Structure formats: C-alpha cells, structure tokens
Amino acid sequence: MHTSSSCPLQDVSSDAPTDLATIGVHGDDSLNAVSSAHRQVQDIAPALHVSTTYRYSNNPEELLEANDLDLENHEGYIYSREFAPNTKRAEAILSKIIGGKALCYSSGLGSLFAAYPKRVSIGLGYHGSKAVLDIHTRLTGLQCLPLDCDVNDLHPGDIIHLETPFNPTGEVRDIAYYADKAHSRGAFLLVDSTLAPPPLQDPFALGADVVMHSGTKYFGGHSDLLSGVLAVRNDEWFSGLWNDRITLGSVMGNMEAWLTIRSLRTLELRVTKQSDNARQIVDWLNDRPSKVISRVSHAVYQWKEEQQDWIGKQMPNGFGAVFAVNFSSPDIARKFPSYLQIFNHATSIGGLESLVEWRAISDATVDKRLVRFSIGVESAKDLIADLEQALVRLEAA
C-alpha cells in the first residue's frame, strides 16, 4: 500500500453517537445542507447526485493550480473519481460503523486488488480472492504462503489475509491469534469480515490492521448494488489507497453509493434478524435426523462442537447468516434447491431474501455435495417449514 500527503480523511473520533443503530441513521448528519438564502432544501433522505464533474468557481481568485489544491480541506467537488457527494456520505457512515477510515470501491474484489502487497498468507475462503492473487502473481510476482505457514516464513510488510467467517461454510477463525502471529514478524493482518458485518464482529478490536467487506453483501443488503470497502487506521495507508483509487478509477458509482446510504440505515435491524434466523435453522437441521444430509457447517455449530471461548468472544452478537449443508451425494445436492418454495436458488449472500445455492455452479473448487445458504429476514418458522417439506420430498424420492 502506497503513501501520499493529502486526502479527505474521515473523522472516526466523534464522541457521539456510538450505537450502531443510531450511527446507521445519523452517521452522515455532518454533511447535511445548512439552510441559507441560496439553499432551502432540507432533505431527510439524501439526494442522488449523478454528475461525474462539477463546476469550478466563477471567481478567478478562488481558482488554484493542481499542485496547490489541498484535497483534504477543499470544500467543493472536482471529479467523481476523486470524491463525490454520495460516496462521501457512504464513507462517513462506514468509517464510524467499522471503526476505521473507510474507502469504497467498485466491487469487493476491486478493494482486495488495491490492498495486496508482494507476499500474502491466505487460506480457506472465497475463490475470487485467489483469482485476484493470481492476477497479482502474473503482474508483479506476488508470492502466496499458506495461512498456517510457519511464523518464521513471514517477512515485515507481508499480509495475512484472514477470511472469517469464511465462505461458503460460515465457519470462523481466531482473529486475535493471527493478529499476534502477523505482528510478531512485522507483518499485517487483513480481515475479510464480509460474512460478519457490524454488529456481529469488530476485527479492529481484535488486532486487525485492515478490514475488508464486499459491500455488495450486507452493507448493500438488497441484492441491487456492487461495491467493496477497505478500512484502515493508518493515515499513510489511507492516503496511498485513496490516491491509487483516483488513478485506477475503481471508485464506487454514484448510484451504488446512494443505495449504500439507503441500506446502512437498516444494517443492524437486518443483520441481527438474519443471524438469529440462521441460528434457529441450523439448530433445527442439527436436531432433525436425515438420511440425505451428512454435515451442517456454521460458526454456531463450531462453537458448540469445539467449546472454544474465543468464538463467543469474537462474535458476541450472533454467528452470521451463512452456513453450508453437505448432502450425501452431488446428485442430491444438485436437486435439493428445486424442491424449495421460499428460498431462491441463486448465488450471492446478504440480501433480504433467503438464498440457497448448489455451490458447484459458481465455484469450481468446492465439494460438489455442498449447498450454501444465505438466510434473509423472512420468518424463521416459514423458512424451516419450507426446508422440512423439501427434505421430506427429497428423502421419499
């Protein structure tokens, strides 16, 4: 990650509010319009700004050359690749929610591309992350190490990439352990916390140096936008990432930024409901004997099975809404989604609607017996009833 001298740093030191539910609604209040003779509109819902370019001042005395611009303190807008009204609002809220200075990107994988250095230690998780590493390896000679490599194999400046909970099973890894491992060698910890957004998990509190989210998922929450988010607490890193983003043009679009603001207003409501639904469903699946299911994987089951205190401490407010079921054969796994009535058979996670996916369709590396679930905000009772009728039909087939 490169460094630079000027950028619009987000303020994450404000004393109030601190509760997630309030921050989601009021985290961008400082950017609200002040009523004046020339500006009387006082929108409760922020306006959608679609422009990519903005007028300069008509006063020649206010015009500065590019080298003299102080973008951190510059009040106006110039070009949306630098920053734009809706993106600025979204990043203001995300900075407070995540607890670091947040930057939004055009996709989750776009944000990862921006973060990787020359050597990365990485393990189980989203197959797209490995694809980004393959591009870096081809372009820059990046070296990949196993997640559980010997600590002495790490060099200063390396990154441990830890996805937790990891995709597609929803199982978790110990953030504090990997933070200690990285820091003991002068390396850094990047946590992909996509499957455990606030309020479920706080990677910075456990030692993470960089927190990444695919904003498409829970920050978006409505299956209608594509974005990625990086958050850091190091001003130099933030400056470098911000300037790199200007050059590469990987900024989130205006519409996506506006939709993100809309979605963050209800983040806590959605995530807590989805996580609670998933826990009820996983408990039900584990208690229900079935001749077609061989294993259910989820952080809550891992917590009960392993009896590890760190799991509950790392995720004190719920274990996430993504889990996996391994069926007895690839053929049964492929057929199962077609028996469901409420669940949509589709990829992705984090939306209001519950999704189920025979994961082999979108991930060539996964066990073909695996079906991934992303639980939405519907009634847990109705979702369980849908699963029950599907399993009964499948078992009778």
Short mmCIF file of C-alpha atoms in Angstrom, two decimals:
data_model
loop_
_atom_site.label_atom_id
_atom_site.label_comp_id
_atom_site.label_asym_id
_atom_site.label_seq_id
_atom_site.Cartn_x
_atom_site.Cartn_y
_atom_site.Cartn_z
CA MET A 1 0.00 0.00 0.00
CA HIS A 2 1.47 3.31 -1.14
CA THR A 3 1.57 6.59 0.75
CA SER A 4 0.72 10.17 -0.15
CA SER A 5 0.40 13.53 1.54
CA SER A 6 -3.20 14.67 1.07
CA CYS A 7 -6.63 13.05 1.01
CA PRO A 8 -10.09 13.59 2.54
CA LEU A 9 -9.64 11.68 5.81
CA GLN A 10 -12.82 10.53 7.50
CA ASP A 11 -13.38 11.57 11.10
CA VAL A 12 -13.89 8.49 13.28
CA SER A 13 -13.14 10.16 16.62
CA SER A 14 -16.52 11.78 17.28
CA ASP A 15 -17.84 11.20 20.80
CA ALA A 16 -21.46 10.60 19.75
CA PRO A 17 -23.34 8.69 18.62
CA THR A 18 -21.67 5.35 19.30
CA ASP A 19 -24.54 2.87 18.98
CA LEU A 20 -24.66 1.14 15.61
CA ALA A 21 -28.40 1.63 15.13
CA THR A 22 -28.01 5.39 15.59
CA ILE A 23 -24.84 5.67 13.51
CA GLY A 24 -26.53 3.95 10.58
CA VAL A 25 -29.20 6.65 10.54
CA HIS A 26 -27.17 9.70 11.64
CA GLY A 27 -23.54 8.93 10.80
CA ASP A 28 -23.60 11.38 7.91
CA ASP A 29 -25.52 14.20 9.63
CA SER A 30 -22.46 16.46 9.48
CA LEU A 31 -22.86 16.52 5.69
CA ASN A 32 -26.47 17.72 5.75
CA ALA A 33 -27.18 21.01 3.94
CA VAL A 34 -27.37 24.13 6.09
CA SER A 35 -30.34 26.32 5.28
CA SER A 36 -29.43 29.66 3.75
CA ALA A 37 -30.78 32.21 1.31
CA HIS A 38 -29.46 30.06 -1.53
CA ARG A 39 -30.16 26.59 -0.15
CA GLN A 40 -33.55 25.90 1.39
CA VAL A 41 -33.90 22.15 0.71
CA GLN A 42 -33.53 20.10 3.88
CA ASP A 43 -33.80 16.50 2.65
CA ILE A 44 -34.23 13.79 5.25
CA ALA A 45 -33.35 11.27 2.56
CA PRO A 46 -30.13 12.41 0.85
CA ALA A 47 -30.43 13.38 -2.79
CA LEU A 48 -28.93 11.22 -5.53
CA HIS A 49 -26.10 13.13 -7.24
CA VAL A 50 -25.31 11.58 -10.61
CA SER A 51 -22.78 14.05 -12.02
CA THR A 52 -19.21 12.95 -12.64
CA THR A 53 -17.90 16.53 -12.94
CA TYR A 54 -18.55 19.77 -11.05
CA ARG A 55 -18.38 23.47 -11.92
CA TYR A 56 -15.39 25.49 -10.80
CA SER A 57 -15.83 28.82 -9.05
CA ASN A 58 -16.67 31.85 -11.19
CA ASN A 59 -14.27 33.88 -9.07
CA PRO A 60 -10.78 33.69 -10.64
CA GLU A 61 -9.22 34.48 -7.25
CA GLU A 62 -10.54 31.17 -5.90
CA LEU A 63 -9.02 29.06 -8.70
CA LEU A 64 -5.92 27.06 -7.72
CA GLU A 65 -3.44 25.11 -9.80
CA ALA A 66 -3.47 21.32 -9.37
CA ASN A 67 -0.27 21.27 -7.29
CA ASP A 68 -1.74 23.82 -4.86
CA LEU A 69 -5.01 22.04 -4.19
CA ASP A 70 -5.49 20.77 -0.66
CA LEU A 71 -7.98 18.00 -1.33
CA GLU A 72 -8.31 17.19 2.36
CA ASN A 73 -9.72 20.62 3.16
CA HIS A 74 -11.16 21.52 -0.25
CA GLU A 75 -14.88 22.23 0.19
CA GLY A 76 -16.04 21.78 -3.40
CA TYR A 77 -16.09 18.81 -5.74
CA ILE A 78 -13.97 18.44 -8.88
CA TYR A 79 -14.37 14.98 -10.40
CA SER A 80 -16.15 11.91 -9.08
CA ARG A 81 -13.09 9.69 -9.40
CA GLU A 82 -11.66 11.74 -6.52
CA PHE A 83 -14.75 12.01 -4.35
CA ALA A 84 -18.43 12.74 -4.80
CA PRO A 85 -21.35 13.74 -2.55
CA ASN A 86 -22.98 10.31 -2.18
CA THR A 87 -19.68 8.46 -1.84
CA LYS A 88 -18.55 10.94 0.80
CA ARG A 89 -21.71 10.27 2.79
CA ALA A 90 -21.42 6.50 2.47
CA GLU A 91 -17.78 6.56 3.56
CA ALA A 92 -18.59 8.82 6.51
CA ILE A 93 -21.14 6.29 7.83
CA LEU A 94 -18.93 3.27 7.09
CA SER A 95 -15.94 4.85 8.83
CA LYS A 96 -17.95 5.15 12.03
CA ILE A 97 -19.57 1.73 11.68
CA ILE A 98 -16.33 -0.16 11.03
CA GLY A 99 -14.13 1.96 13.29
CA GLY A 100 -11.52 2.90 10.68
CA LYS A 101 -11.13 5.26 7.75
CA ALA A 102 -13.21 3.69 5.01
CA LEU A 103 -12.80 3.77 1.23
CA CYS A 104 -15.42 2.44 -1.16
CA TYR A 105 -14.57 0.57 -4.37
CA SER A 106 -16.48 -0.66 -7.38
CA SER A 107 -16.51 -4.24 -6.02
CA GLY A 108 -15.23 -6.36 -3.15
CA LEU A 109 -12.54 -7.91 -5.33
CA GLY A 110 -11.56 -4.43 -6.52
CA SER A 111 -10.86 -3.45 -2.93
CA LEU A 112 -8.73 -6.56 -2.40
CA PHE A 113 -6.73 -5.81 -5.54
CA ALA A 114 -5.86 -2.43 -4.01
CA ALA A 115 -4.72 -3.89 -0.69
CA TYR A 116 -2.35 -6.73 -1.57
CA PRO A 117 1.44 -6.27 -1.19
CA LYS A 118 4.18 -8.59 -2.53
CA ARG A 119 3.60 -11.54 -0.18
CA VAL A 120 0.28 -12.82 1.15
CA SER A 121 -0.51 -15.63 3.57
CA ILE A 122 -4.01 -16.93 2.83
CA GLY A 123 -6.18 -19.97 3.49
CA LEU A 124 -9.77 -21.11 3.07
CA GLY A 125 -12.31 -18.68 1.74
CA TYR A 126 -13.86 -17.04 -1.28
CA HIS A 127 -12.44 -18.35 -4.54
CA GLY A 128 -12.47 -14.85 -6.05
CA SER A 129 -9.76 -13.75 -3.63
CA LYS A 130 -7.47 -16.43 -5.02
CA ALA A 131 -8.24 -15.19 -8.54
CA VAL A 132 -7.14 -11.66 -7.58
CA LEU A 133 -3.92 -13.11 -6.18
CA ASP A 134 -3.35 -14.95 -9.45
CA ILE A 135 -3.51 -11.62 -11.31
CA HIS A 136 -1.04 -10.04 -8.89
CA THR A 137 1.25 -13.06 -9.25
CA ARG A 138 1.20 -12.68 -13.03
CA LEU A 139 1.75 -8.91 -12.96
CA THR A 140 4.09 -8.44 -10.03
CA GLY A 141 5.43 -11.84 -8.99
CA LEU A 142 3.42 -11.84 -5.76
CA GLN A 143 4.17 -14.84 -3.54
CA CYS A 144 1.43 -16.77 -1.74
CA LEU A 145 2.01 -18.56 1.56
CA PRO A 146 -0.37 -20.92 3.37
CA LEU A 147 -2.47 -19.33 6.09
CA ASP A 148 -0.89 -21.59 8.70
CA CYS A 149 2.67 -21.21 7.45
CA ASP A 150 5.48 -21.24 9.99
CA VAL A 151 5.67 -17.82 11.67
CA ASN A 152 9.31 -17.55 10.61
CA ASP A 153 8.23 -17.65 6.95
CA LEU A 154 6.58 -14.23 7.37
CA HIS A 155 8.53 -11.09 6.49
CA PRO A 156 7.98 -7.48 7.57
CA GLY A 157 5.30 -5.90 5.37
CA ASP A 158 3.62 -9.21 4.46
CA ILE A 159 -0.13 -9.51 4.84
CA ILE A 160 -2.03 -12.37 6.42
CA HIS A 161 -5.39 -12.47 4.66
CA LEU A 162 -7.92 -13.97 7.06
CA GLU A 163 -11.50 -14.51 5.92
CA THR A 164 -13.73 -15.10 8.91
CA PRO A 165 -16.37 -16.39 8.84
CA PHE A 166 -15.19 -17.97 5.63
CA ASN A 167 -17.15 -18.67 2.51
CA PRO A 168 -19.01 -20.97 1.87
CA THR A 169 -19.36 -22.74 5.23
CA GLY A 170 -19.74 -19.80 7.62
CA GLU A 171 -17.09 -21.24 9.97
CA VAL A 172 -14.72 -18.93 11.86
CA ARG A 173 -11.02 -18.45 12.56
CA ASP A 174 -9.38 -16.72 15.54
CA ILE A 175 -8.62 -13.10 14.59
CA ALA A 176 -6.56 -12.34 17.70
CA TYR A 177 -4.34 -15.39 17.11
CA TYR A 178 -3.50 -14.37 13.55
CA ALA A 179 -3.02 -10.73 14.55
CA ASP A 180 -0.42 -11.79 17.12
CA LYS A 181 1.24 -14.04 14.55
CA ALA A 182 1.47 -11.27 11.97
CA HIS A 183 2.65 -8.58 14.34
CA SER A 184 5.36 -10.78 15.84
CA ARG A 185 7.10 -10.66 12.45
CA GLY A 186 6.29 -7.09 11.43
CA ALA A 187 3.56 -8.31 9.10
CA PHE A 188 -0.04 -7.09 9.00
CA LEU A 189 -3.46 -8.70 9.30
CA LEU A 190 -6.21 -8.08 6.75
CA VAL A 191 -9.58 -9.46 7.82
CA ASP A 192 -12.30 -10.07 5.25
CA SER A 193 -15.29 -9.62 7.55
CA THR A 194 -17.94 -9.72 4.81
CA LEU A 195 -19.89 -12.58 6.41
CA ALA A 196 -19.84 -10.92 9.84
CA PRO A 197 -20.61 -7.21 9.45
CA PRO A 198 -21.21 -4.95 12.45
CA PRO A 199 -22.66 -5.64 14.96
CA LEU A 200 -21.51 -9.27 14.74
CA GLN A 201 -17.73 -8.77 14.66
CA ASP A 202 -15.15 -5.99 15.25
CA PRO A 203 -11.84 -7.06 13.68
CA PHE A 204 -10.03 -3.85 14.67
CA ALA A 205 -10.74 -4.56 18.35
CA LEU A 206 -9.04 -7.95 17.92
CA GLY A 207 -5.89 -6.64 16.26
CA ALA A 208 -6.68 -6.34 12.54
CA ASP A 209 -4.77 -3.72 10.56
CA VAL A 210 -7.06 -3.68 7.52
CA VAL A 211 -10.75 -4.62 7.41
CA MET A 212 -12.35 -5.51 4.10
CA HIS A 213 -16.00 -6.04 3.17
CA SER A 214 -17.74 -6.90 -0.02
CA GLY A 215 -20.24 -4.06 0.29
CA THR A 216 -22.42 -5.90 -2.22
CA LYS A 217 -23.48 -8.21 0.58
CA TYR A 218 -24.71 -6.95 3.96
CA PHE A 219 -23.82 -3.28 3.60
CA GLY A 220 -25.89 -3.29 0.40
CA GLY A 221 -28.37 -5.77 1.76
CA HIS A 222 -30.94 -5.59 -1.05
CA SER A 223 -29.26 -7.53 -3.90
CA ASP A 224 -29.13 -4.38 -6.03
CA LEU A 225 -25.63 -2.89 -5.82
CA LEU A 226 -21.99 -3.85 -6.32
CA SER A 227 -19.27 -2.40 -4.06
CA GLY A 228 -16.25 -3.08 -1.91
CA VAL A 229 -14.96 -1.43 1.25
CA LEU A 230 -11.49 -1.15 2.80
CA ALA A 231 -10.99 0.41 6.24
CA VAL A 232 -7.65 1.25 7.87
CA ARG A 233 -6.48 3.21 10.88
CA ASN A 234 -3.13 4.23 9.42
CA ASP A 235 -3.28 7.70 7.81
CA GLU A 236 -0.41 6.96 5.41
CA TRP A 237 -2.08 3.79 4.15
CA PHE A 238 -5.37 5.60 3.69
CA SER A 239 -3.66 8.36 1.69
CA GLY A 240 -1.92 5.85 -0.55
CA LEU A 241 -5.07 3.81 -1.14
CA TRP A 242 -7.07 6.95 -1.89
CA ASN A 243 -4.56 8.21 -4.45
CA ASP A 244 -4.26 4.76 -6.05
CA ARG A 245 -8.04 4.68 -6.38
CA ILE A 246 -8.05 8.03 -8.19
CA THR A 247 -5.55 6.70 -10.72
CA LEU A 248 -7.19 3.30 -11.26
CA GLY A 249 -10.74 4.66 -11.30
CA SER A 250 -12.03 1.81 -9.15
CA VAL A 251 -14.33 4.11 -7.18
CA MET A 252 -17.91 3.09 -6.42
CA GLY A 253 -20.51 4.63 -8.74
CA ASN A 254 -22.87 7.42 -7.67
CA MET A 255 -25.98 5.26 -7.75
CA GLU A 256 -24.30 2.49 -5.78
CA ALA A 257 -23.12 5.00 -3.17
CA TRP A 258 -26.65 6.37 -2.81
CA LEU A 259 -28.06 2.84 -2.47
CA THR A 260 -25.42 2.05 0.15
CA ILE A 261 -26.54 5.02 2.27
CA ARG A 262 -30.13 3.77 1.97
CA SER A 263 -29.06 0.31 3.10
CA LEU A 264 -26.86 1.31 6.02
CA ARG A 265 -29.85 2.93 7.70
CA THR A 266 -31.20 -0.56 8.49
CA LEU A 267 -27.95 -2.52 8.81
CA GLU A 268 -28.38 -3.55 12.44
CA LEU A 269 -32.03 -4.48 12.02
CA ARG A 270 -31.28 -6.69 9.03
CA VAL A 271 -28.10 -8.36 10.23
CA THR A 272 -29.36 -9.27 13.70
CA LYS A 273 -32.58 -10.71 12.25
CA GLN A 274 -30.72 -12.70 9.60
CA SER A 275 -28.22 -14.06 12.10
CA ASP A 276 -30.94 -15.06 14.56
CA ASN A 277 -32.89 -16.76 11.77
CA ALA A 278 -29.81 -18.71 10.73
CA ARG A 279 -29.14 -19.89 14.24
CA GLN A 280 -32.69 -21.23 14.58
CA ILE A 281 -32.44 -23.01 11.26
CA VAL A 282 -29.02 -24.54 11.96
CA ASP A 283 -30.22 -25.78 15.35
CA TRP A 284 -33.27 -27.32 13.69
CA LEU A 285 -31.19 -29.02 10.98
CA ASN A 286 -28.81 -30.46 13.54
CA ASP A 287 -31.69 -31.85 15.59
CA ARG A 288 -33.51 -33.34 12.60
CA PRO A 289 -32.32 -36.79 11.51
CA SER A 290 -31.96 -37.06 7.75
CA LYS A 291 -30.62 -39.79 5.52
CA VAL A 292 -29.65 -37.27 2.83
CA ILE A 293 -27.63 -34.82 4.98
CA SER A 294 -24.09 -35.72 6.02
CA ARG A 295 -22.98 -32.47 7.70
CA VAL A 296 -24.12 -28.96 8.63
CA SER A 297 -21.38 -26.32 8.90
CA HIS A 298 -21.76 -22.98 10.67
CA ALA A 299 -19.99 -20.92 13.34
CA VAL A 300 -22.66 -21.67 15.94
CA TYR A 301 -22.22 -25.43 15.41
CA GLN A 302 -18.44 -24.96 15.52
CA TRP A 303 -18.80 -23.03 18.79
CA LYS A 304 -20.87 -25.80 20.39
CA GLU A 305 -18.67 -28.57 18.98
CA GLU A 306 -15.24 -27.11 19.82
CA GLN A 307 -16.19 -25.32 23.06
CA GLN A 308 -13.64 -22.58 22.32
CA ASP A 309 -14.14 -19.37 24.33
CA TRP A 310 -12.63 -17.18 21.60
CA ILE A 311 -15.50 -17.97 19.22
CA GLY A 312 -18.13 -16.48 21.51
CA LYS A 313 -15.92 -13.50 22.37
CA GLN A 314 -15.16 -12.79 18.72
CA MET A 315 -18.84 -12.90 17.72
CA PRO A 316 -20.81 -11.93 20.83
CA ASN A 317 -23.90 -10.70 18.99
CA GLY A 318 -24.56 -13.60 16.64
CA PHE A 319 -22.76 -16.03 14.34
CA GLY A 320 -23.82 -14.83 10.92
CA ALA A 321 -26.43 -15.82 8.38
CA VAL A 322 -24.37 -18.02 6.03
CA PHE A 323 -23.98 -21.77 6.50
CA ALA A 324 -23.48 -24.88 4.39
CA VAL A 325 -25.06 -28.32 4.17
CA ASN A 326 -23.17 -31.26 2.74
CA PHE A 327 -25.58 -33.77 1.24
CA SER A 328 -24.91 -37.47 0.78
CA SER A 329 -24.17 -37.16 -2.95
CA PRO A 330 -23.58 -34.49 -5.61
CA ASP A 331 -26.80 -35.54 -7.35
CA ILE A 332 -28.92 -34.94 -4.24
CA ALA A 333 -27.20 -31.59 -3.62
CA ARG A 334 -27.96 -30.52 -7.19
CA LYS A 335 -31.63 -31.49 -6.91
CA PHE A 336 -32.30 -30.08 -3.43
CA PRO A 337 -32.80 -26.37 -4.35
CA SER A 338 -35.52 -27.26 -6.84
CA TYR A 339 -37.65 -28.68 -4.00
CA LEU A 340 -37.73 -25.36 -2.10
CA GLN A 341 -40.53 -22.82 -2.46
CA ILE A 342 -39.50 -19.76 -0.39
CA PHE A 343 -35.74 -19.92 -0.88
CA ASN A 344 -34.42 -18.53 -4.17
CA HIS A 345 -31.84 -20.67 -5.96
CA ALA A 346 -29.20 -18.01 -6.68
CA THR A 347 -25.68 -17.00 -5.82
CA SER A 348 -24.51 -14.20 -3.50
CA ILE A 349 -25.36 -13.51 0.13
CA GLY A 350 -26.59 -10.76 2.42
CA GLY A 351 -29.89 -9.82 0.77
CA LEU A 352 -33.27 -9.53 2.41
CA GLU A 353 -34.39 -12.72 0.70
CA SER A 354 -33.13 -16.17 1.67
CA LEU A 355 -30.93 -17.79 -0.97
CA VAL A 356 -29.76 -21.34 -1.50
CA GLU A 357 -27.07 -22.37 -3.96
CA TRP A 358 -25.65 -25.62 -5.20
CA ARG A 359 -22.24 -24.07 -4.87
CA ALA A 360 -20.58 -26.07 -7.66
CA ILE A 361 -22.37 -23.81 -10.16
CA SER A 362 -20.25 -20.77 -9.25
CA ASP A 363 -17.17 -22.27 -7.55
CA ALA A 364 -15.21 -24.98 -9.33
CA THR A 365 -13.09 -25.68 -6.22
CA VAL A 366 -15.89 -26.61 -3.82
CA ASP A 367 -17.15 -30.06 -2.79
CA LYS A 368 -19.97 -30.89 -5.21
CA ARG A 369 -22.09 -32.17 -2.32
CA LEU A 370 -22.19 -28.71 -0.72
CA VAL A 371 -25.19 -26.39 -0.74
CA ARG A 372 -24.70 -22.88 0.66
CA PHE A 373 -27.46 -20.98 2.45
CA SER A 374 -27.77 -17.23 2.91
CA ILE A 375 -30.61 -16.54 5.31
CA GLY A 376 -32.78 -13.45 4.88
CA VAL A 377 -35.27 -11.58 7.02
CA GLU A 378 -38.33 -13.77 6.44
CA SER A 379 -39.98 -15.68 9.27
CA ALA A 380 -37.66 -18.41 10.58
CA LYS A 381 -40.77 -20.54 11.11
CA ASP A 382 -41.71 -20.29 7.43
CA LEU A 383 -38.17 -20.98 6.27
CA ILE A 384 -37.96 -24.09 8.46
CA ALA A 385 -41.33 -25.29 7.13
CA ASP A 386 -40.01 -24.87 3.58
CA LEU A 387 -36.88 -26.87 4.41
CA GLU A 388 -38.95 -29.58 6.07
CA GLN A 389 -41.22 -30.13 3.08
CA ALA A 390 -38.23 -30.16 0.73
CA LEU A 391 -36.34 -32.72 2.80
CA VAL A 392 -39.42 -34.93 3.14
CA ARG A 393 -39.89 -34.94 -0.63
CA LEU A 394 -36.20 -35.49 -1.29
CA GLU A 395 -35.97 -38.36 1.21
CA ALA A 396 -39.00 -40.02 -0.36
CA ALA A 397 -37.69 -39.71 -3.91
#
